[in-house]
mmCIF file of C-alpha atoms and ligand atoms in Angstrom:
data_model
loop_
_atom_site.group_PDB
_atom_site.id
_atom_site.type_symbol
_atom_site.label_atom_id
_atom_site.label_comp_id
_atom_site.label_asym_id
_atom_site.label_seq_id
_atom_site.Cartn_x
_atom_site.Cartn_y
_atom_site.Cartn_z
ATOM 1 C CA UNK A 1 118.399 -221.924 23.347
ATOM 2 C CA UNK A 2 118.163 -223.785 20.083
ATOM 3 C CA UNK A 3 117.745 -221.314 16.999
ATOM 4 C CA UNK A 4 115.894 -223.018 13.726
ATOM 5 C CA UNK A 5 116.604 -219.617 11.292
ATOM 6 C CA UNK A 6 117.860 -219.592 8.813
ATOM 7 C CA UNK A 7 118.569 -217.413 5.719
ATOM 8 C CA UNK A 8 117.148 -218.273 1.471
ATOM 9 C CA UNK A 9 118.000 -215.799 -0.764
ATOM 10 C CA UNK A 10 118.182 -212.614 1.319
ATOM 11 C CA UNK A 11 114.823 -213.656 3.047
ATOM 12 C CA UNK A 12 114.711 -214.777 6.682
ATOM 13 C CA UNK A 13 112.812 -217.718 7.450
ATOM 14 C CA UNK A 14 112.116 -218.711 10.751
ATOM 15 C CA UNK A 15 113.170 -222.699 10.217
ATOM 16 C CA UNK A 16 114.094 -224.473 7.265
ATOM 17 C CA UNK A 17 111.119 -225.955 6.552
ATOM 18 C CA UNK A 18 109.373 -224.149 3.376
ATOM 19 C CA UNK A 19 106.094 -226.042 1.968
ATOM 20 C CA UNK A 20 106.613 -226.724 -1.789
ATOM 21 C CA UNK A 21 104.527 -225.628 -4.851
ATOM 22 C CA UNK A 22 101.388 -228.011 -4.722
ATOM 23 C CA UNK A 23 97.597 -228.247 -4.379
ATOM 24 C CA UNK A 24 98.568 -227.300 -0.350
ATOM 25 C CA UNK A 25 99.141 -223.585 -1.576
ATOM 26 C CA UNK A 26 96.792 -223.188 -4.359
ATOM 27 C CA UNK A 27 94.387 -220.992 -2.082
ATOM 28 C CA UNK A 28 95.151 -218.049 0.879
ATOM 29 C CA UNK A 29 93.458 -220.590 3.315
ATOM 30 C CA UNK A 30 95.885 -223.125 2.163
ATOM 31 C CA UNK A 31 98.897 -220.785 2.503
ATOM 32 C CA UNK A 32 97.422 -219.887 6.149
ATOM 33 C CA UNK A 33 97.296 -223.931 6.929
ATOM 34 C CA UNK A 34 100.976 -224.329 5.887
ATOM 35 C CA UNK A 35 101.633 -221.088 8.336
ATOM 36 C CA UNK A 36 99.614 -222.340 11.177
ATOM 37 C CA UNK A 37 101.369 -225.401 11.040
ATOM 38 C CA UNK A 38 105.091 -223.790 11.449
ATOM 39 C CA UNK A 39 106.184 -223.480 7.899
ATOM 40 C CA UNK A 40 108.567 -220.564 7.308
ATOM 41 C CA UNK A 41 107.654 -220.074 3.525
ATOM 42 C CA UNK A 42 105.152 -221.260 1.141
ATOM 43 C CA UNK A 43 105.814 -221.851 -2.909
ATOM 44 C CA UNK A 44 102.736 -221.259 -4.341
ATOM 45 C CA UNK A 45 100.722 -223.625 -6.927
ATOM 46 C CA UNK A 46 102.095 -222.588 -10.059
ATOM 47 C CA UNK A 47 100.868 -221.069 -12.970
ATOM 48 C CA UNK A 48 101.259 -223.279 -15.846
ATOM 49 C CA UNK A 49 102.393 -222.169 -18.931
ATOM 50 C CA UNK A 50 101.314 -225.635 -20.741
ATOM 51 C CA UNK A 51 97.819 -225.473 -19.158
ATOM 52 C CA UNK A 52 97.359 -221.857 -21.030
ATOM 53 C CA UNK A 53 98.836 -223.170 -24.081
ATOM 54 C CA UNK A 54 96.382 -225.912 -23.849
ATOM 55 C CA UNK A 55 93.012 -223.569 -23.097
ATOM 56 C CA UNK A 56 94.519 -221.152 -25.937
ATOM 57 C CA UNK A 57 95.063 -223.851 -28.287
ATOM 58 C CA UNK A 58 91.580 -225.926 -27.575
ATOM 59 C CA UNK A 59 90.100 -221.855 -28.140
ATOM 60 C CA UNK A 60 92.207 -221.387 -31.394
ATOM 61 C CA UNK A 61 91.359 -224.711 -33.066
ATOM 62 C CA UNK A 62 87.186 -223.817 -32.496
ATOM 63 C CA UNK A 63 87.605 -220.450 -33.891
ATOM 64 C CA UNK A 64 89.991 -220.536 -37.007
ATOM 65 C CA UNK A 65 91.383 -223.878 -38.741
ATOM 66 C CA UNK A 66 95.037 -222.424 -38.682
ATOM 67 C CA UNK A 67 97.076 -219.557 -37.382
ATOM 68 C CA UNK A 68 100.233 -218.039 -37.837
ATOM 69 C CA UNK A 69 103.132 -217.392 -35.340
ATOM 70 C CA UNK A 70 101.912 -213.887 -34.111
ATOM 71 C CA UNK A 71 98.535 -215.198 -33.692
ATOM 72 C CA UNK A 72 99.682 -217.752 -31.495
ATOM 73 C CA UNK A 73 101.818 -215.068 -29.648
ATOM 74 C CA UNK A 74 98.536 -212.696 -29.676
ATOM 75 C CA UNK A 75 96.279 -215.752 -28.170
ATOM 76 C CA UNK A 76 98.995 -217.255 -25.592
ATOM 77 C CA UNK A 77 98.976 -213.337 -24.189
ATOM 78 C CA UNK A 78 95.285 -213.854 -24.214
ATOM 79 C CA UNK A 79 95.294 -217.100 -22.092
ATOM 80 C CA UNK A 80 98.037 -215.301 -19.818
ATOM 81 C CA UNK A 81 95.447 -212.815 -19.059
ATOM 82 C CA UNK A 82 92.265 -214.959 -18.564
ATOM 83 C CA UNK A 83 94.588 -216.972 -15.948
ATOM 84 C CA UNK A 84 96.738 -213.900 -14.493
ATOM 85 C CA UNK A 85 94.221 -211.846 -12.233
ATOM 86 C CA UNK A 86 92.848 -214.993 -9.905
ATOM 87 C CA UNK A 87 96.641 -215.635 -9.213
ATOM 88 C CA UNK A 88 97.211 -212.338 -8.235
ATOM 89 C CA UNK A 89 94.569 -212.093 -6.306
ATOM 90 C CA UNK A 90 95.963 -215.731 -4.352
ATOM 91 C CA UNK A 91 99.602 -213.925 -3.813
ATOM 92 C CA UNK A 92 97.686 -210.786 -2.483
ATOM 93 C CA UNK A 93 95.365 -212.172 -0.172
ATOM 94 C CA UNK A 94 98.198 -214.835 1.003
ATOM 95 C CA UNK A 95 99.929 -211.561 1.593
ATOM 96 C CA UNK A 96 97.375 -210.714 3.985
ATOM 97 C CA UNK A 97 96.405 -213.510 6.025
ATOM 98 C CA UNK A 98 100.273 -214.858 6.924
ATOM 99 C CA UNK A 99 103.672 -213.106 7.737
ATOM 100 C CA UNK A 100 105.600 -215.493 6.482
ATOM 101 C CA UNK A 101 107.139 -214.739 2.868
ATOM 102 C CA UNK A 102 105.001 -216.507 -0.025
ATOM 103 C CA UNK A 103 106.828 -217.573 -3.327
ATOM 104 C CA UNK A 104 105.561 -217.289 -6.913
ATOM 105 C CA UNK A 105 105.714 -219.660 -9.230
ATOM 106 C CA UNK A 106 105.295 -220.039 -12.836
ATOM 107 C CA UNK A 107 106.015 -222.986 -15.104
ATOM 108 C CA UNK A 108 107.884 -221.930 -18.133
ATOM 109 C CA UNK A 109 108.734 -223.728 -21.119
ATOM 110 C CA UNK A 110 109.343 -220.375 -23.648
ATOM 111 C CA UNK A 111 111.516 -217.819 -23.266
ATOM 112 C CA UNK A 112 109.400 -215.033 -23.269
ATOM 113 C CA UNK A 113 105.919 -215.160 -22.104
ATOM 114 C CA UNK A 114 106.591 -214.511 -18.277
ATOM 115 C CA UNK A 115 108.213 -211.597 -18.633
ATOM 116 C CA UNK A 116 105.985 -208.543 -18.112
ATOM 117 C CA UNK A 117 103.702 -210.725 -16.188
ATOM 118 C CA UNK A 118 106.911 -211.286 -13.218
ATOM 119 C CA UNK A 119 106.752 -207.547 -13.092
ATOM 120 C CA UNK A 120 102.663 -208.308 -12.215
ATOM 121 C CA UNK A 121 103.890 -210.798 -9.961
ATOM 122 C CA UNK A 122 106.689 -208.452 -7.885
ATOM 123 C CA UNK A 123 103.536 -205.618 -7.479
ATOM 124 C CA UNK A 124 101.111 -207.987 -6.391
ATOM 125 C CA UNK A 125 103.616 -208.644 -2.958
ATOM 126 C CA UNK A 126 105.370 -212.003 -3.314
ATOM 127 C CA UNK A 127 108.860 -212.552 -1.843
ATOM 128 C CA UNK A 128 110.362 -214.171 -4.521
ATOM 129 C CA UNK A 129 109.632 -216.329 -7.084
ATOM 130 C CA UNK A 130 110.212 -220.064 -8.522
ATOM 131 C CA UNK A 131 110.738 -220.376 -12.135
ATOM 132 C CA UNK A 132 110.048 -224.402 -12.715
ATOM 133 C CA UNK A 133 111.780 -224.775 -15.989
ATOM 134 C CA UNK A 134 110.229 -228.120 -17.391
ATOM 135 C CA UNK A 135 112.352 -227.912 -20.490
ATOM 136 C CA UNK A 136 111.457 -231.524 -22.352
ATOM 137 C CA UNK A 137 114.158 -231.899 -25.087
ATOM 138 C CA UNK A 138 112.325 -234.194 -28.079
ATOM 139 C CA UNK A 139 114.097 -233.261 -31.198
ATOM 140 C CA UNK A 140 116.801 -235.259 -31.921
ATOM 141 C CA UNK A 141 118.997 -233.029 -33.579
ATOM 142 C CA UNK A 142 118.629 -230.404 -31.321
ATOM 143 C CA UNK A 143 121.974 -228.984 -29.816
ATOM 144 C CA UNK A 144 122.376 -229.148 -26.173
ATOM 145 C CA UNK A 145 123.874 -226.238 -25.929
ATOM 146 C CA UNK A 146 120.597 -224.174 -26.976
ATOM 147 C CA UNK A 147 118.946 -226.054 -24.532
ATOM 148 C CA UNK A 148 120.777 -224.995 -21.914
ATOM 149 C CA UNK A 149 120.736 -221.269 -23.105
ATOM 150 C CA UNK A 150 117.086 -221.586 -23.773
ATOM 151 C CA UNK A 151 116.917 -222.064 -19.469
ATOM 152 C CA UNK A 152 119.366 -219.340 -18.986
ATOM 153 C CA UNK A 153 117.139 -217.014 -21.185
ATOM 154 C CA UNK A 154 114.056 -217.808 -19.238
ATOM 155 C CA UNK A 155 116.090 -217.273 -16.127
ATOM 156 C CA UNK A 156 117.351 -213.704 -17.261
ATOM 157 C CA UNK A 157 114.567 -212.496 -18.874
ATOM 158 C CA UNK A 158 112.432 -212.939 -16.078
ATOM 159 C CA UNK A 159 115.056 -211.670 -13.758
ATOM 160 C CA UNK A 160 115.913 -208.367 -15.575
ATOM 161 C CA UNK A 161 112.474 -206.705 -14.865
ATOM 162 C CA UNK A 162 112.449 -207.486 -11.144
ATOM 163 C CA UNK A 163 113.653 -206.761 -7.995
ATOM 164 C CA UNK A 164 112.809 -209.570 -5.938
ATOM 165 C CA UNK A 165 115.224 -213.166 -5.787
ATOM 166 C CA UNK A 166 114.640 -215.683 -8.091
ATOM 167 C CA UNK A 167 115.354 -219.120 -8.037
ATOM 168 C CA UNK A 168 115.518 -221.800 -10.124
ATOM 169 C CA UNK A 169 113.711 -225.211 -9.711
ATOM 170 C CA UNK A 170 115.308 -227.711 -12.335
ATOM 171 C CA UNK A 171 115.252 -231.271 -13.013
ATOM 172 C CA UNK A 172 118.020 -233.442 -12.085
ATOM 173 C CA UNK A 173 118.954 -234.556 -15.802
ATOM 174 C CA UNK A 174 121.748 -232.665 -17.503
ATOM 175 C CA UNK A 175 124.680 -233.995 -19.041
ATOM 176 C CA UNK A 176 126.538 -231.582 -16.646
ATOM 177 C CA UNK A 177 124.813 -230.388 -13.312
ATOM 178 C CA UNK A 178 127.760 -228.660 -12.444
ATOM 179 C CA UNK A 179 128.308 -226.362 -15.467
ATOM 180 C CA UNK A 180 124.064 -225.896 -15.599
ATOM 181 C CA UNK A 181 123.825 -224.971 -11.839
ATOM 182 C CA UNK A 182 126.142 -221.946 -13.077
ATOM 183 C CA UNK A 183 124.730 -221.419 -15.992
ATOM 184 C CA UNK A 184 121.670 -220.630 -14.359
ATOM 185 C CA UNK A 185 123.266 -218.712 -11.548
ATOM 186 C CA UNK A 186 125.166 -216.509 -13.968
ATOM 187 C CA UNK A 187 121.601 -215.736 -15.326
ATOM 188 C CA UNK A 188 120.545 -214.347 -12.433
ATOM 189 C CA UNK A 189 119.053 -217.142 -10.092
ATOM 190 C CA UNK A 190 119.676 -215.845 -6.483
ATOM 191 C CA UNK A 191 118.859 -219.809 -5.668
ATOM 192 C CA UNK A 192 118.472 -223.361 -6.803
ATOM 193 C CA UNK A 193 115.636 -225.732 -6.095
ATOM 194 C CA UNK A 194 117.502 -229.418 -6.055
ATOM 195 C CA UNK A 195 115.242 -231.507 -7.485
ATOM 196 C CA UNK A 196 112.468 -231.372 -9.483
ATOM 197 C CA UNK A 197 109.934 -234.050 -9.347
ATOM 198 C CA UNK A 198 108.790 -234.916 -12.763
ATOM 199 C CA UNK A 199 105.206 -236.230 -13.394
ATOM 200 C CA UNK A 200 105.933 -240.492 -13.416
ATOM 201 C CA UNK A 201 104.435 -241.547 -16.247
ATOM 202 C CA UNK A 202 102.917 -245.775 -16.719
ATOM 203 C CA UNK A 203 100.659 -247.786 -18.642
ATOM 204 C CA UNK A 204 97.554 -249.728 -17.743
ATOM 205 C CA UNK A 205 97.747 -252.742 -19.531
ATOM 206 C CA UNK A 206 94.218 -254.302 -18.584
ATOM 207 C CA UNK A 207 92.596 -251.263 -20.513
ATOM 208 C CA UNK A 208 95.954 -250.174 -22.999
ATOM 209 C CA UNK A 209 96.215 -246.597 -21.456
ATOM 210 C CA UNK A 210 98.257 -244.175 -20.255
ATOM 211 C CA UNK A 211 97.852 -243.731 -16.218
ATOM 212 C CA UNK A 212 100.225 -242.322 -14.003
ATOM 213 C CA UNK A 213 101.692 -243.602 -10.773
ATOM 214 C CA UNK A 214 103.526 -242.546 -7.552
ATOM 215 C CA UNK A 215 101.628 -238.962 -7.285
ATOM 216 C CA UNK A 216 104.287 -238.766 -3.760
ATOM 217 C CA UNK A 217 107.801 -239.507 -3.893
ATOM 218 C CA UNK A 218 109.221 -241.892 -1.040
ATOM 219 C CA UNK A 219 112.119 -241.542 1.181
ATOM 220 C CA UNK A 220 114.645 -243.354 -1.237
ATOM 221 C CA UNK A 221 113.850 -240.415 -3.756
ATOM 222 C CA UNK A 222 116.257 -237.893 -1.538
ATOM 223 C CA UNK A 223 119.918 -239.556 -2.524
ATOM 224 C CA UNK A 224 120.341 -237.525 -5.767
ATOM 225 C CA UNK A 225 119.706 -234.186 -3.968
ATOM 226 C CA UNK A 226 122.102 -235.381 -1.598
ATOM 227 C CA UNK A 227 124.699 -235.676 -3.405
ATOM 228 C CA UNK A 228 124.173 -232.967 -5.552
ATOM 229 C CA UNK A 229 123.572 -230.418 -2.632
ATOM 230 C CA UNK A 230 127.035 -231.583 -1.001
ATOM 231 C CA UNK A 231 128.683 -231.037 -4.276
ATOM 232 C CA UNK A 232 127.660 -227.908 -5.278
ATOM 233 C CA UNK A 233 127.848 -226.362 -1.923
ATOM 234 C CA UNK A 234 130.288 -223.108 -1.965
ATOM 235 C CA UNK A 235 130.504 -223.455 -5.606
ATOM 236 C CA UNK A 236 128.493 -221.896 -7.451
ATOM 237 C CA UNK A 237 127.272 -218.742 -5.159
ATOM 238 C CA UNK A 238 123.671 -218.989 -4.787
ATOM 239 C CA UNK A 239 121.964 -220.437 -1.779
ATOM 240 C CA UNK A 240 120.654 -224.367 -2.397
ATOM 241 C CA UNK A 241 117.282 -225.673 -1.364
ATOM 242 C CA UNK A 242 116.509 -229.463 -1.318
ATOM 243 C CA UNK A 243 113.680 -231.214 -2.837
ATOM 244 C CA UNK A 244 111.901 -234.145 -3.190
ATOM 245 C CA UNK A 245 111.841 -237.194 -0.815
ATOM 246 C CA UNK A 246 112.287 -235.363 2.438
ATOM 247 C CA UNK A 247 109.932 -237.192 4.267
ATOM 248 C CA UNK A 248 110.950 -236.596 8.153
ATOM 249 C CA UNK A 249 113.572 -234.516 10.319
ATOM 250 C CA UNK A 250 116.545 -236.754 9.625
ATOM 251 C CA UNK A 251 115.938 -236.090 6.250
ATOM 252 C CA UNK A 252 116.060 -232.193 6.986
ATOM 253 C CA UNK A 253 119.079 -232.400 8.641
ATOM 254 C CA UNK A 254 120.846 -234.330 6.300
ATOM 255 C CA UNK A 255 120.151 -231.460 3.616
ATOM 256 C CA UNK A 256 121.363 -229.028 6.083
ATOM 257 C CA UNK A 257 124.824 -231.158 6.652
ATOM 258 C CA UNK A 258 125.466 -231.640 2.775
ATOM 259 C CA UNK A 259 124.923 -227.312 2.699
ATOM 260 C CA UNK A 260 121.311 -226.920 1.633
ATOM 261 C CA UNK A 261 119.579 -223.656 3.342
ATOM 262 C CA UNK A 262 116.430 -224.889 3.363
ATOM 263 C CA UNK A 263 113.722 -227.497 2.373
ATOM 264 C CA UNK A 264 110.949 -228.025 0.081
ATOM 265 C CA UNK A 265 108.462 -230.242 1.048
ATOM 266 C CA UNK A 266 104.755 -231.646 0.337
ATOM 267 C CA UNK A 267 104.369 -235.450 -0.564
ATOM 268 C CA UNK A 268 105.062 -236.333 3.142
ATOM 269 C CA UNK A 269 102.047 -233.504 3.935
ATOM 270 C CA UNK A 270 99.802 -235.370 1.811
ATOM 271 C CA UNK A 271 100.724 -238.690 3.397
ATOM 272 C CA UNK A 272 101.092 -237.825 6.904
ATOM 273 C CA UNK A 273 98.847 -234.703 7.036
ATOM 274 C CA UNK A 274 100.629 -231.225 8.431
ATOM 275 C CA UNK A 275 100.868 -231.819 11.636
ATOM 276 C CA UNK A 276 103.872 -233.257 10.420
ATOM 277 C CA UNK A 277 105.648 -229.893 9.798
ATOM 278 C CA UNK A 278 105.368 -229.838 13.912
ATOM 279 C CA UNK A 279 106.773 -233.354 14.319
ATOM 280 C CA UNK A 280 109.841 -232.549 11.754
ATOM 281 C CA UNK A 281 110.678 -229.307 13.629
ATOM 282 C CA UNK A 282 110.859 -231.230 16.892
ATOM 283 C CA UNK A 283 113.166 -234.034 15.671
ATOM 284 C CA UNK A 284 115.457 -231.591 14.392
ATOM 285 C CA UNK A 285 114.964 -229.554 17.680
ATOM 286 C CA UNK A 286 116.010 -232.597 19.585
ATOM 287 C CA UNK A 287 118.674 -233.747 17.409
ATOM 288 C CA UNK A 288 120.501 -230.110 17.563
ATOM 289 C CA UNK A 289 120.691 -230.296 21.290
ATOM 290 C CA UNK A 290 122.010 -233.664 21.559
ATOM 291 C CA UNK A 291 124.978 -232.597 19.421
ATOM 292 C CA UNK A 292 125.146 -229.255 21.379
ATOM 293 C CA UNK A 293 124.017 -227.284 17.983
ATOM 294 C CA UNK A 294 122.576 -223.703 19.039
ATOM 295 C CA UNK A 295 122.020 -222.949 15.418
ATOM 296 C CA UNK A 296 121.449 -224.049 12.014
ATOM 297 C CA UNK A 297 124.748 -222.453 10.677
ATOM 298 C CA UNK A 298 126.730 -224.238 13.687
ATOM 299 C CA UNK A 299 126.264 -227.421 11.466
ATOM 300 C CA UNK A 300 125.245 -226.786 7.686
ATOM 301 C CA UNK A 301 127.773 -227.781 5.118
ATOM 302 C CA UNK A 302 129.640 -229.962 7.616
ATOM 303 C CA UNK A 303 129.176 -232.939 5.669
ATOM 304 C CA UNK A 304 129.255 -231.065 2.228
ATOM 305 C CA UNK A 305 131.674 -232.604 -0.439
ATOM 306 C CA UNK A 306 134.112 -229.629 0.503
ATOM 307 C CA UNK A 307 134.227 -230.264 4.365
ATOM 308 C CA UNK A 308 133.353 -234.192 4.656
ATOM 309 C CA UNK A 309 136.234 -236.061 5.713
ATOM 310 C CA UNK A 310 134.893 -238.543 2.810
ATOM 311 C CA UNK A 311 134.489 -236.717 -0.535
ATOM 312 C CA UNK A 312 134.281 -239.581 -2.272
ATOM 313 C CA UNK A 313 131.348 -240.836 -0.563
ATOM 314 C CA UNK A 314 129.538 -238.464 -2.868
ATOM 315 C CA UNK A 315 131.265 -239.600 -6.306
ATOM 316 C CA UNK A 316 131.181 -243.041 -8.487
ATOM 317 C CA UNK A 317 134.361 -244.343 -6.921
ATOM 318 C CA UNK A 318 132.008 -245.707 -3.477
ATOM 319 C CA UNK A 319 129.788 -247.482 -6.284
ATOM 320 C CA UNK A 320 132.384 -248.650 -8.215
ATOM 321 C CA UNK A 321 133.846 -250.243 -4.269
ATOM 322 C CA UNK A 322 130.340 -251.612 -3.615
ATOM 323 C CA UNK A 323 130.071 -253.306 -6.622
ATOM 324 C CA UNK A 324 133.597 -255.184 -6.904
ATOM 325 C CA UNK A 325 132.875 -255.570 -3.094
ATOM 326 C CA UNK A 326 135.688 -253.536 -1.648
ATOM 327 C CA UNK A 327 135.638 -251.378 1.403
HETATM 328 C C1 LIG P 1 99.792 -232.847 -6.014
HETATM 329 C C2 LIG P 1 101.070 -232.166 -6.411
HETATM 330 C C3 LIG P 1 101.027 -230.961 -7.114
HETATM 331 C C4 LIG P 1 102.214 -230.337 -7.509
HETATM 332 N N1 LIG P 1 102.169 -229.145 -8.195
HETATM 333 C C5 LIG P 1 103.331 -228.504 -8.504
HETATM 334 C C6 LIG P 1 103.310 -227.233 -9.141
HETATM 335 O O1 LIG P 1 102.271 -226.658 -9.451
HETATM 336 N N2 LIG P 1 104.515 -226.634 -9.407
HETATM 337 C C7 LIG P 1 105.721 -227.199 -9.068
HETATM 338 O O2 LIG P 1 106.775 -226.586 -9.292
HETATM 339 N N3 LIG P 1 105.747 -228.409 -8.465
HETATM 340 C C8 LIG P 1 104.593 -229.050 -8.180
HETATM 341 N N4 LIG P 1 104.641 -230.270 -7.549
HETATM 342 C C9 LIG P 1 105.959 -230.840 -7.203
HETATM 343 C C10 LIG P 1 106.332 -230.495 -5.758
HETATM 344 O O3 LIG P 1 106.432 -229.113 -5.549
HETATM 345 C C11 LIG P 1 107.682 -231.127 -5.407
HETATM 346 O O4 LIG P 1 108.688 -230.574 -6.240
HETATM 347 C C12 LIG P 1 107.719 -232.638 -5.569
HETATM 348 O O5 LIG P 1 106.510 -233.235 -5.165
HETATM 349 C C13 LIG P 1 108.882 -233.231 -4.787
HETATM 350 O O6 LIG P 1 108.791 -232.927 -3.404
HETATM 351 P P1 LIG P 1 108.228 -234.024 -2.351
HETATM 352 O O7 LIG P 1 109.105 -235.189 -2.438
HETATM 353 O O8 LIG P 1 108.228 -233.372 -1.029
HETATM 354 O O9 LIG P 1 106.840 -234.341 -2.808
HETATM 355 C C14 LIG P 1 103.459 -230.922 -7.168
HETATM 356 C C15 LIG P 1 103.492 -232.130 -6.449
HETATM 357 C C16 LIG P 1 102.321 -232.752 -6.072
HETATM 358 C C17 LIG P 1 102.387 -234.041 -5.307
#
């Protein structure tokens, strides 16, 4: 009898397969199509810290010509409010139509603004909650070091006034993963969320604008959080979820080999619709009783830098072989 569980942060989830924050759980009904379809968690949409600085601002600059530092705080708390009740309501009534756990999420950028509102957020019945830091460093004197704490201090200050796990979605550029993964651990993240996927910016340059491109990531996307899963696994003390790519049930089971408890996914239920959730679960299904796997924990880690046979499959040395041309 093959077993899919498998445990994220103190919650139980049925398989490892967790729909990611998107425009698929930006509604109850869309939370109850990710259930139907044999997802064991859903991230919701987030709420966007950057779109209520942008309605607050676009308010601000029709009403007064400039404003001071407190105003800004006053109006931002404003714009929190205007936006806050319609997401509790979604968490709420997501509540009631599934039983599988639902995860907040809020964007953050400052420090502060979440704070009190997590607490909102804990009351209104979610599971957990995903903090997607989308720190954007600009300044080019600015010390990396603040950086860093300035995602540590969103982490903790979030973390302080509730009960419920949180993790941590972050991006995979950082002069040191290894030293930020505990960083934000130490802060309180109960989990990380391997690998953001930023917003691919382009240029059209028929018309001279700015466009974007590749709304879905592809398959080759997944090597990063690969090898940044198998690194990290046992290290750092919080459970690891893989993101982006993961197209298929190879793809889940390679996560679960390098250590990862669970998935993330959404581009490949845009592309291939959510039946696919069914089709994953199967291939992993059949794959686990070919090897004569009864459970997920019979297998996850085994190909982790730690256990693998290879470490160094995971490091610059096998690049460094391919290109001299080496085995
Ligand atoms: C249409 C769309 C909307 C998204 N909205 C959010 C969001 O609100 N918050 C967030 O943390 N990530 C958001 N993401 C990113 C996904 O959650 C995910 O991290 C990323 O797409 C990589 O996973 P994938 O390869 O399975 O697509 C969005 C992605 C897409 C395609």
């Amino acid at each position: 009898m093959i077993d899919l569980a498998t445990k994220y942060m103190g919650l139980v989830l049925k398989n490892p397969i967790i729909v990611s924050s998107s425009s698929l759980t930006h509604s109850a009904e869309g939370v109850k199509r990710c259930a139907d379809a044999g997802a064991s968690a859903v991230v919701l949409k987030s709420l966007f810290e950057e779109q209520i600085n942008a309605d607050v601002k676009a308010l601000a600059d029709s009403s007064v010509s400039s404003y001071h530092s407190e105003e800004w705080d006053y109006i931002q708390r404003m714009g929190l409010d205007m936006n806050a009740d319609e997401y509790l309501k979604i968490i709420e009534e997501s509540k009631k139509v599934t039983d599988i756990p639902v995860i907040a999420s809020l964007n953050c950028i400052s420090s502060d603004l979440w704070t009190d509102f997590a607490k909102y957020i804990e009351a209104a019945g979610a599971d957990a909650l995903e903090l997607n830091i989308a720190v954007m460093p600009r300044q080019f004197d600015e010390d990396p070091d603040k950086i860093e704490q300035h995602i540590y201090n969103i982490i903790s200050n979030v973390k302080k006034n509730i009960s419920i796990p949180v993790a941590a979605k972050l991006g995979p550029y950082f002069t040191s993963m290894p030293r930020v993964a505990k960083g934000a651990r130490k802060a309180g993240a109960s989990a990380l969320v391997l690998f953001n996927r930023f917003y691919q910016t382009d240029i059209d340059i028929k018309e001279l604008s700015h466009t974007s491109k590749n709304k879905y990531s592809t398959p080759a996307e997944m090597s990063n959080t690969l090898r940044w899963i198998s690194l990290l696994y046992q290290q750092i003390g919080c459970s690891l979820v893989g993101n982006t790519g993961i197209h298929d049930g190879e793809a889940v089971i390679k996560q679960l080999l390098v250590g990862a408890r669970a998935v993330e996914i959404c581009s490949t239920l845009f592309v291939n619709g959510m039946g696919q959730i069914q089709v994953m679960l199967d291939d992993i299904q059949k794959w686990m009783q070919d090897k004569g796997y009864e459970t997920v924990d019979d297998f996850r880690g085994k190909m982790s830098f730690k256990n693998s046979k290879k470490p160094d499959y995971f490091e610059r040395q096998q690049y460094i072989k391919a290109i001299v041309g080496i085995d």
